[in-house]
Short mmCIF file of C-alpha atoms in Angstrom, two decimals:
data_model
loop_
_atom_site.label_atom_id
_atom_site.label_comp_id
_atom_site.label_asym_id
_atom_site.label_seq_id
_atom_site.Cartn_x
_atom_site.Cartn_y
_atom_site.Cartn_z
CA UNK A 22 40.36 24.07 -28.82
CA UNK A 23 38.33 24.94 -31.93
CA UNK A 24 36.19 28.01 -31.81
CA UNK A 25 33.11 25.98 -32.61
CA UNK A 26 33.59 23.87 -29.44
CA UNK A 27 33.91 26.86 -27.08
CA UNK A 28 30.92 27.45 -24.80
CA UNK A 29 28.67 30.36 -25.59
CA UNK A 30 29.34 33.46 -23.46
CA UNK A 31 25.72 33.84 -22.35
CA UNK A 32 25.73 30.19 -21.26
CA UNK A 33 28.81 30.75 -19.07
CA UNK A 34 27.25 33.82 -17.45
CA UNK A 35 24.04 31.93 -16.74
CA UNK A 36 25.88 29.04 -15.07
CA UNK A 37 27.93 31.44 -13.01
CA UNK A 38 24.84 33.24 -11.76
CA UNK A 39 23.23 29.93 -10.88
CA UNK A 40 26.24 28.85 -8.84
CA UNK A 41 26.88 32.08 -6.98
CA UNK A 42 23.35 33.43 -6.72
CA UNK A 43 20.38 32.27 -4.66
CA UNK A 44 19.61 29.12 -6.62
CA UNK A 45 21.38 26.80 -4.17
CA UNK A 46 19.56 28.26 -1.16
CA UNK A 47 16.16 28.14 -2.82
CA UNK A 48 16.72 24.61 -4.04
CA UNK A 49 17.88 23.45 -0.61
CA UNK A 50 14.77 24.91 1.03
CA UNK A 51 12.57 23.21 -1.55
CA UNK A 52 14.26 19.85 -0.92
CA UNK A 53 13.78 20.26 2.83
CA UNK A 54 10.10 20.88 2.23
CA UNK A 55 9.90 17.71 0.11
CA UNK A 56 11.39 15.73 2.99
CA UNK A 57 8.78 17.17 5.35
CA UNK A 58 6.14 15.90 2.95
CA UNK A 59 7.55 12.37 3.11
CA UNK A 60 9.47 12.39 -0.19
CA UNK A 61 12.90 10.74 0.29
CA UNK A 62 15.50 13.31 -0.81
CA UNK A 63 19.17 12.95 0.15
CA UNK A 64 22.27 15.05 -0.50
CA UNK A 65 23.10 13.15 -3.70
CA UNK A 66 19.70 13.95 -5.22
CA UNK A 67 20.05 17.62 -4.20
CA UNK A 68 23.37 17.78 -6.06
CA UNK A 69 21.81 16.17 -9.13
CA UNK A 70 18.91 18.62 -8.94
CA UNK A 71 21.29 21.59 -9.00
CA UNK A 72 23.15 20.15 -11.99
CA UNK A 73 19.84 19.49 -13.78
CA UNK A 74 18.75 23.13 -13.32
CA UNK A 75 22.10 24.35 -14.61
CA UNK A 76 21.65 22.27 -17.76
CA UNK A 77 18.02 23.11 -18.57
CA UNK A 78 18.16 26.70 -17.31
CA UNK A 79 15.43 28.71 -15.61
CA UNK A 80 13.85 30.34 -18.66
CA UNK A 81 10.86 27.95 -18.81
CA UNK A 82 9.03 26.89 -15.68
CA UNK A 83 7.89 23.59 -17.25
CA UNK A 84 11.47 22.55 -18.06
CA UNK A 85 12.65 23.29 -14.52
CA UNK A 86 9.76 21.32 -13.02
CA UNK A 87 10.38 18.31 -15.27
CA UNK A 88 14.12 18.33 -14.55
CA UNK A 89 13.62 18.46 -10.77
CA UNK A 90 10.94 15.79 -10.84
CA UNK A 91 13.20 13.47 -12.83
CA UNK A 92 16.00 13.54 -10.24
CA UNK A 93 14.14 14.14 -6.95
CA UNK A 94 11.17 11.76 -7.24
CA UNK A 95 11.92 8.05 -7.00
CA UNK A 96 8.45 6.69 -6.20
CA UNK A 97 5.39 6.99 -8.38
CA UNK A 98 3.14 7.83 -5.43
CA UNK A 99 5.20 10.99 -4.74
CA UNK A 100 4.79 12.60 -8.16
CA UNK A 101 1.47 14.32 -7.41
CA UNK A 102 2.86 15.63 -4.11
CA UNK A 103 5.96 17.00 -5.86
CA UNK A 104 3.90 18.85 -8.47
CA UNK A 105 1.65 20.49 -5.88
CA UNK A 106 4.63 21.55 -3.79
CA UNK A 107 6.49 22.90 -6.84
CA UNK A 108 3.50 25.05 -7.85
CA UNK A 109 3.03 26.34 -4.30
CA UNK A 110 6.73 26.95 -3.67
CA UNK A 111 7.60 28.88 -6.83
CA UNK A 112 4.40 30.84 -7.35
CA UNK A 113 5.61 33.88 -5.33
CA UNK A 114 8.33 36.08 -6.92
CA UNK A 115 9.36 37.32 -3.43
CA UNK A 116 10.00 33.80 -2.18
CA UNK A 117 13.70 34.47 -1.55
CA UNK A 118 12.87 36.90 1.28
CA UNK A 119 10.68 34.28 2.91
CA UNK A 120 13.44 31.69 2.61
CA UNK A 121 15.90 34.02 4.30
CA UNK A 122 13.52 34.15 7.27
CA UNK A 123 13.38 30.31 7.27
CA UNK A 124 9.63 30.47 6.74
CA UNK A 125 8.11 28.12 4.18
CA UNK A 126 5.61 29.78 1.80
CA UNK A 127 1.95 29.86 2.71
CA UNK A 128 -1.07 31.87 1.62
CA UNK A 129 -1.44 35.14 3.55
CA UNK A 130 -4.82 36.18 4.85
CA UNK A 131 -7.88 34.10 5.55
CA UNK A 132 -8.95 33.41 1.99
CA UNK A 133 -9.36 29.75 1.22
CA UNK A 134 -6.82 28.42 -1.26
CA UNK A 135 -6.89 25.32 -3.42
CA UNK A 136 -7.53 22.04 -1.65
CA UNK A 137 -4.24 20.25 -1.09
CA UNK A 138 -3.18 16.84 0.14
CA UNK A 139 -2.45 16.60 3.90
CA UNK A 140 1.22 15.87 3.12
CA UNK A 141 1.46 19.08 1.07
CA UNK A 142 -0.35 21.19 3.68
CA UNK A 143 1.93 19.96 6.45
CA UNK A 144 5.06 20.63 4.36
CA UNK A 145 3.91 24.19 3.55
CA UNK A 146 3.19 25.03 7.18
CA UNK A 147 5.93 26.74 9.26
CA UNK A 148 8.20 24.38 11.21
CA UNK A 149 7.21 23.96 14.84
CA UNK A 150 9.66 25.21 17.49
CA UNK A 151 11.53 22.48 19.37
CA UNK A 152 9.97 21.34 22.62
CA UNK A 153 11.81 21.97 25.90
CA UNK A 154 13.80 19.08 27.30
CA UNK A 155 12.01 16.89 29.81
CA UNK A 156 13.12 16.59 33.38
CA UNK A 157 15.00 13.50 34.44
CA UNK A 158 12.24 12.37 36.77
CA UNK A 159 9.52 12.86 34.14
CA UNK A 160 8.02 9.86 32.43
CA UNK A 161 9.53 9.40 28.96
CA UNK A 162 6.54 9.35 26.58
CA UNK A 163 6.44 9.67 22.81
CA UNK A 164 4.28 12.70 22.08
CA UNK A 165 3.00 11.09 18.89
CA UNK A 166 1.69 8.10 20.83
CA UNK A 167 -0.20 9.62 23.75
CA UNK A 168 -3.49 7.98 24.66
CA UNK A 169 -5.65 10.64 23.01
CA UNK A 170 -3.49 10.72 19.87
CA UNK A 171 -3.52 6.93 19.55
CA UNK A 172 -7.30 6.81 19.95
CA UNK A 173 -7.72 9.48 17.27
CA UNK A 174 -5.39 7.73 14.81
CA UNK A 175 -7.27 4.45 15.20
CA UNK A 176 -10.43 6.04 13.81
CA UNK A 177 -8.84 8.56 11.42
CA UNK A 178 -9.37 8.01 7.71
CA UNK A 179 -6.12 7.13 5.95
CA UNK A 180 -6.83 9.78 3.32
CA UNK A 181 -6.93 12.57 5.95
CA UNK A 182 -3.59 11.83 7.66
CA UNK A 183 -0.67 14.21 7.52
CA UNK A 184 2.75 12.97 6.40
CA UNK A 185 4.00 12.28 9.94
CA UNK A 186 0.73 10.61 10.97
CA UNK A 187 0.76 8.53 7.80
CA UNK A 188 4.23 7.18 8.61
CA UNK A 189 3.14 6.37 12.17
CA UNK A 190 -0.02 4.57 11.05
CA UNK A 191 1.99 2.63 8.47
CA UNK A 192 4.02 1.20 11.36
CA UNK A 193 0.89 0.47 13.38
CA UNK A 194 -0.85 -1.53 10.68
CA UNK A 195 2.09 -3.93 10.42
CA UNK A 196 1.26 -5.30 13.89
CA UNK A 197 -2.41 -6.02 13.15
CA UNK A 198 -3.05 -9.79 12.91
CA UNK A 199 -5.23 -11.38 10.25
CA UNK A 200 -5.86 -15.02 11.23
CA UNK A 201 -7.39 -16.66 8.18
CA UNK A 202 -10.00 -19.44 8.43
CA UNK A 203 -8.61 -22.94 8.02
CA UNK A 204 -9.85 -25.92 6.01
CA UNK A 205 -9.02 -29.63 5.98
CA UNK A 206 -6.01 -30.34 3.76
CA UNK A 207 -5.39 -33.41 1.60
CA UNK A 208 -2.38 -34.45 3.68
CA UNK A 209 -2.89 -36.38 6.88
CA UNK A 210 -1.14 -36.73 10.23
CA UNK A 211 -1.33 -39.14 13.13
CA UNK A 212 -4.05 -38.72 15.71
CA UNK A 213 -6.76 -40.47 17.67
CA UNK A 214 -9.59 -39.59 15.28
CA UNK A 215 -10.07 -40.33 11.63
CA UNK A 216 -11.58 -42.82 9.20
CA UNK A 217 -8.28 -44.52 8.29
CA UNK A 218 -5.97 -46.47 10.60
CA UNK A 219 -2.37 -45.34 10.97
CA UNK A 220 -0.83 -48.84 10.74
CA UNK A 221 2.78 -47.78 11.11
CA UNK A 222 2.18 -45.98 14.38
CA UNK A 223 -0.17 -48.72 15.59
CA UNK A 224 2.39 -51.51 15.01
CA UNK A 225 5.19 -49.36 16.42
CA UNK A 226 3.25 -48.92 19.65
CA UNK A 227 2.42 -52.65 19.71
CA UNK A 228 6.12 -53.55 19.44
CA UNK A 229 6.75 -51.66 22.64
CA UNK A 230 4.02 -53.66 24.42
CA UNK A 231 5.19 -57.18 23.52
CA UNK A 232 3.25 -57.35 20.27
CA UNK A 233 -0.13 -56.57 21.79
CA UNK A 234 -2.17 -53.88 20.05
CA UNK A 235 -3.34 -51.62 22.84
CA UNK A 236 -4.85 -48.86 20.68
CA UNK A 237 -5.65 -48.16 17.04
CA UNK A 238 -4.00 -44.96 15.93
CA UNK A 239 -5.78 -43.01 13.24
CA UNK A 240 -4.92 -40.76 10.31
CA UNK A 241 -6.63 -37.39 10.41
CA UNK A 242 -6.48 -34.58 7.89
CA UNK A 243 -4.27 -31.62 8.59
CA UNK A 244 -5.64 -28.09 8.90
CA UNK A 245 -4.29 -25.35 6.66
CA UNK A 246 -5.24 -21.70 6.10
CA UNK A 247 -7.24 -20.85 3.02
CA UNK A 248 -5.17 -19.90 -0.06
CA UNK A 249 -5.32 -16.16 -0.57
CA UNK A 250 -5.56 -14.07 -3.73
CA UNK A 251 -5.16 -10.32 -3.15
CA UNK A 252 -6.00 -7.74 -5.82
CA UNK A 253 -5.08 -4.15 -4.87
CA UNK A 254 -6.27 -1.10 -6.78
CA UNK A 255 -3.43 1.41 -7.31
CA UNK A 256 -5.40 4.09 -9.18
CA UNK A 257 -5.24 7.77 -8.25
CA UNK A 258 -8.24 7.65 -5.91
CA UNK A 259 -6.61 4.78 -3.99
CA UNK A 260 -3.24 6.52 -3.61
CA UNK A 261 -3.25 6.83 0.21
CA UNK A 262 -4.80 3.40 0.82
CA UNK A 263 -2.74 1.16 -1.47
CA UNK A 264 0.60 1.51 0.33
CA UNK A 265 -0.90 1.05 3.81
CA UNK A 266 -2.93 -1.98 2.81
CA UNK A 267 0.03 -3.59 1.05
CA UNK A 268 2.11 -3.17 4.22
CA UNK A 269 -0.74 -4.56 6.34
CA UNK A 270 -1.35 -7.59 4.12
CA UNK A 271 2.37 -8.38 3.82
CA UNK A 272 2.83 -8.55 7.59
CA UNK A 273 -0.54 -10.06 8.47
CA UNK A 274 -0.52 -12.92 5.96
CA UNK A 275 3.10 -14.00 6.30
CA UNK A 276 2.17 -16.74 8.76
CA UNK A 277 -1.02 -17.74 10.55
CA UNK A 278 -1.45 -19.61 13.79
CA UNK A 279 -2.97 -23.10 13.41
CA UNK A 280 -3.08 -24.92 16.71
CA UNK A 281 0.33 -24.56 18.35
CA UNK A 282 2.20 -24.00 15.07
CA UNK A 283 2.58 -21.09 12.70
CA UNK A 284 1.98 -22.07 9.09
CA UNK A 285 2.89 -20.10 6.00
CA UNK A 286 -0.08 -18.81 4.01
CA UNK A 287 -0.23 -19.44 0.28
CA UNK A 288 -0.84 -15.96 -1.09
CA UNK A 289 -0.78 -14.43 -4.55
CA UNK A 290 -0.78 -10.64 -4.76
CA UNK A 291 -1.46 -8.48 -7.80
CA UNK A 292 -1.85 -4.75 -8.28
CA UNK A 293 -4.19 -3.42 -10.94
CA UNK A 294 -4.78 -0.04 -12.50
CA UNK A 295 -4.58 0.29 -16.25
CA UNK A 296 -3.23 -3.29 -16.31
CA UNK A 297 -2.28 -6.15 -13.97
CA UNK A 298 1.07 -6.19 -12.11
CA UNK A 299 2.43 -9.31 -10.41
CA UNK A 300 3.71 -8.47 -6.89
CA UNK A 301 4.56 -12.01 -5.77
CA UNK A 302 8.31 -11.43 -6.14
CA UNK A 303 8.04 -8.44 -3.83
CA UNK A 304 5.85 -10.31 -1.31
CA UNK A 305 8.41 -13.11 -1.05
CA UNK A 306 10.70 -10.65 0.75
CA UNK A 307 10.52 -10.91 4.52
CA UNK A 308 11.09 -7.20 5.19
CA UNK A 309 8.04 -5.00 4.64
CA UNK A 310 10.06 -1.90 3.71
CA UNK A 311 11.97 -3.88 1.09
CA UNK A 312 8.69 -5.25 -0.24
CA UNK A 313 7.24 -1.75 -0.62
CA UNK A 314 10.37 -0.58 -2.45
CA UNK A 315 10.31 -3.48 -4.92
CA UNK A 316 6.54 -3.18 -5.39
CA UNK A 317 6.85 0.55 -6.10
CA UNK A 318 9.43 -0.16 -8.78
CA UNK A 319 7.27 -2.88 -10.34
CA UNK A 320 4.06 -0.81 -10.55
CA UNK A 321 4.27 1.48 -13.58
CA UNK A 322 0.62 2.60 -13.70
CA UNK A 323 0.37 4.00 -10.19
CA UNK A 324 -2.19 6.83 -9.76
CA UNK A 325 -3.66 6.17 -13.21
CA UNK A 326 -7.10 4.95 -14.25
CA UNK A 327 -8.77 1.68 -13.20
CA UNK A 328 -9.66 -1.06 -15.66
CA UNK A 329 -10.63 -3.97 -13.45
CA UNK A 330 -12.27 -5.96 -16.24
CA UNK A 331 -9.15 -5.93 -18.41
CA UNK A 332 -6.97 -6.77 -15.39
CA UNK A 333 -9.15 -9.76 -14.48
CA UNK A 334 -8.98 -10.91 -18.09
CA UNK A 335 -5.18 -10.85 -17.86
CA UNK A 336 -5.41 -12.82 -14.62
CA UNK A 337 -7.60 -15.45 -16.32
CA UNK A 338 -5.34 -15.76 -19.36
CA UNK A 339 -1.89 -15.79 -17.75
CA UNK A 340 -2.25 -16.56 -14.03
CA UNK A 341 -5.20 -18.94 -13.73
CA UNK A 342 -2.96 -21.63 -12.22
CA UNK A 343 -2.62 -19.48 -9.08
CA UNK A 344 -6.19 -20.45 -8.12
CA UNK A 345 -6.29 -23.59 -5.94
CA UNK A 346 -9.45 -25.40 -6.99
CA UNK A 347 -12.37 -23.61 -5.42
CA UNK A 348 -10.63 -22.98 -2.10
CA UNK A 349 -9.00 -19.62 -2.84
CA UNK A 350 -10.24 -16.64 -0.84
CA UNK A 351 -10.16 -13.43 -2.92
CA UNK A 352 -9.64 -10.04 -1.26
CA UNK A 353 -10.27 -7.27 -3.78
CA UNK A 354 -9.20 -3.85 -2.47
CA UNK A 355 -10.78 -1.08 -4.54
CA UNK A 356 -13.19 1.84 -4.41
CA UNK A 357 -15.03 0.45 -7.45
CA UNK A 358 -14.48 3.54 -9.64
CA UNK A 359 -13.79 1.54 -12.78
CA UNK A 360 -13.32 3.17 -16.20
CA UNK A 361 -13.60 -0.01 -18.29
CA UNK A 362 -16.59 -1.65 -19.90
CA UNK A 363 -19.18 -2.96 -17.38
CA UNK A 364 -20.00 -5.94 -19.64
CA UNK A 365 -16.40 -7.15 -19.62
CA UNK A 366 -16.18 -6.59 -15.85
CA UNK A 367 -19.32 -8.64 -15.24
CA UNK A 368 -18.01 -11.48 -17.41
CA UNK A 369 -14.63 -11.63 -15.69
CA UNK A 370 -16.15 -11.39 -12.22
CA UNK A 371 -18.43 -14.30 -13.07
CA UNK A 372 -15.41 -16.40 -14.09
CA UNK A 373 -13.56 -15.47 -10.90
CA UNK A 374 -16.55 -16.43 -8.76
CA UNK A 375 -16.77 -19.87 -10.37
CA UNK A 376 -13.13 -20.69 -9.59
CA UNK A 377 -12.79 -19.35 -6.03
CA UNK A 378 -14.35 -19.95 -2.64
CA UNK A 379 -15.40 -16.40 -1.74
CA UNK A 380 -14.93 -12.92 -3.21
CA UNK A 381 -14.72 -10.19 -0.58
CA UNK A 382 -14.69 -6.53 -1.56
CA UNK A 383 -12.59 -4.30 0.75
CA UNK A 384 -13.96 -0.84 0.01
CA UNK A 385 -12.47 2.37 1.55
CA UNK A 386 -15.55 4.36 0.45
CA UNK A 387 -17.55 2.74 3.24
CA UNK A 388 -16.15 5.54 5.41
CA UNK A 389 -19.04 7.63 4.08
CA UNK A 390 -22.34 7.02 5.81
CA UNK A 391 -25.07 5.87 3.46
CA UNK A 392 -22.63 4.86 0.72
CA UNK A 393 -24.26 3.11 -2.24
CA UNK A 394 -22.37 1.53 -5.16
CA UNK A 395 -24.14 3.45 -7.93
CA UNK A 396 -21.15 3.77 -10.29
CA UNK A 397 -21.22 1.25 -13.14
CA UNK A 398 -18.12 -0.65 -12.05
CA UNK A 399 -19.07 -0.51 -8.38
CA UNK A 400 -22.55 -1.85 -9.15
CA UNK A 401 -21.14 -4.88 -11.00
CA UNK A 402 -18.64 -5.53 -8.25
CA UNK A 403 -21.33 -5.24 -5.59
CA UNK A 404 -23.49 -7.84 -7.35
CA UNK A 405 -20.63 -10.32 -7.65
CA UNK A 406 -19.02 -9.89 -4.21
CA UNK A 407 -20.01 -12.13 -1.31
CA UNK A 408 -19.41 -9.31 1.12
CA UNK A 409 -18.24 -5.70 1.33
CA UNK A 410 -15.97 -4.65 4.20
CA UNK A 411 -14.53 -1.30 5.27
CA UNK A 412 -10.73 -0.81 5.43
CA UNK A 413 -10.33 2.96 5.76
CA UNK A 414 -8.82 3.15 9.28
CA UNK A 415 -6.89 1.13 11.84
CA UNK A 416 -10.01 0.07 13.74
CA UNK A 417 -11.57 -1.46 10.64
CA UNK A 418 -8.37 -3.40 9.94
CA UNK A 419 -8.50 -4.82 13.46
CA UNK A 420 -12.08 -5.96 12.81
CA UNK A 421 -11.28 -7.42 9.40
CA UNK A 422 -10.41 -10.96 10.56
CA UNK A 423 -13.65 -11.37 12.54
CA UNK A 424 -15.67 -9.92 9.67
CA UNK A 425 -14.13 -12.39 7.20
CA UNK A 426 -14.84 -15.30 9.55
CA UNK A 427 -18.47 -14.25 9.95
CA UNK A 428 -18.99 -13.92 6.20
CA UNK A 429 -17.45 -17.32 5.45
CA UNK A 430 -19.55 -18.96 8.14
CA UNK A 431 -22.70 -17.30 6.83
CA UNK A 432 -22.08 -18.38 3.24
#
């Protein structure tokens, strides 16, 4: 082997220290804390993380953070959580002693630290001791779903949930129905009412009665749910709401009950942040978890800025055929904190209004009492929307169907 190809001695010593020192233990504790915060980390990613640290070294904190983030974070919505946990975990030089005591790092004393996300705060807290086993004759109840806990979660703001509560609420919202209003379709079916006679059925019934026409069967128009266009804001301020509302809309709009039959809803779903992202391929999947995985891979501007005007312009230029006449019901999920030009937003909202039936604004900021849309983007959206509805907790999602029906009947 040539001398030039031999590894440098200091490099060999550094790798040896990393393998036989405390790096593996510290990294394992950090990965366990990420899992507590809801970040999916398995053994394969932990092995890749150790290899990444061996390659980049520990001399620069920024390099180590970037290397770990590249191999441990698979979803865009987990990047901010990873960065907060990394800063909190490695800020203390005596962290190894805390890890040996199986205690995750936390700020000592009563001084208030920086405001963190609920997922980060829960991950940094010490693990709770296991609960004693229940007796055989005791009623088997899930502690996370007691009556008081369920009542609290129904009214809790999505942005204030811990990681475990967030996962529980995500399962709850998938069972919330959203029966959409129905309209008369162009296609007809046989019935006893209608302006046109159903001659085939009439003559078929007459043949069974010796050729005598006993009744005139009619053709009546079928009923079908309104076509749906969903626009979901995936900017940084909507981080905790976007995933829950996507899961809710995927399950609730898959089929709607019309009479005694369940009919598929025509729905077109887009995410918008810095630009527009088509999520229809993801929403065609029947499994909600699979849909969220595909949608997360498709959205490349998650937790960025919001440019609703530019996104609506892209919708008008490339996806205008998705609008069914003036029957489409638009559900726009956003907090209205737009960073684009208000003039462009007003123009695009005016076009959208002319080509749809109703534009409903689902606004999580209605959780604040006395909220007023005074931001420039929110003011334009408020003027164009036919109604503004709250979607910040489970109770409001339960009330959403009735609220939509009332608004459509009023307008």
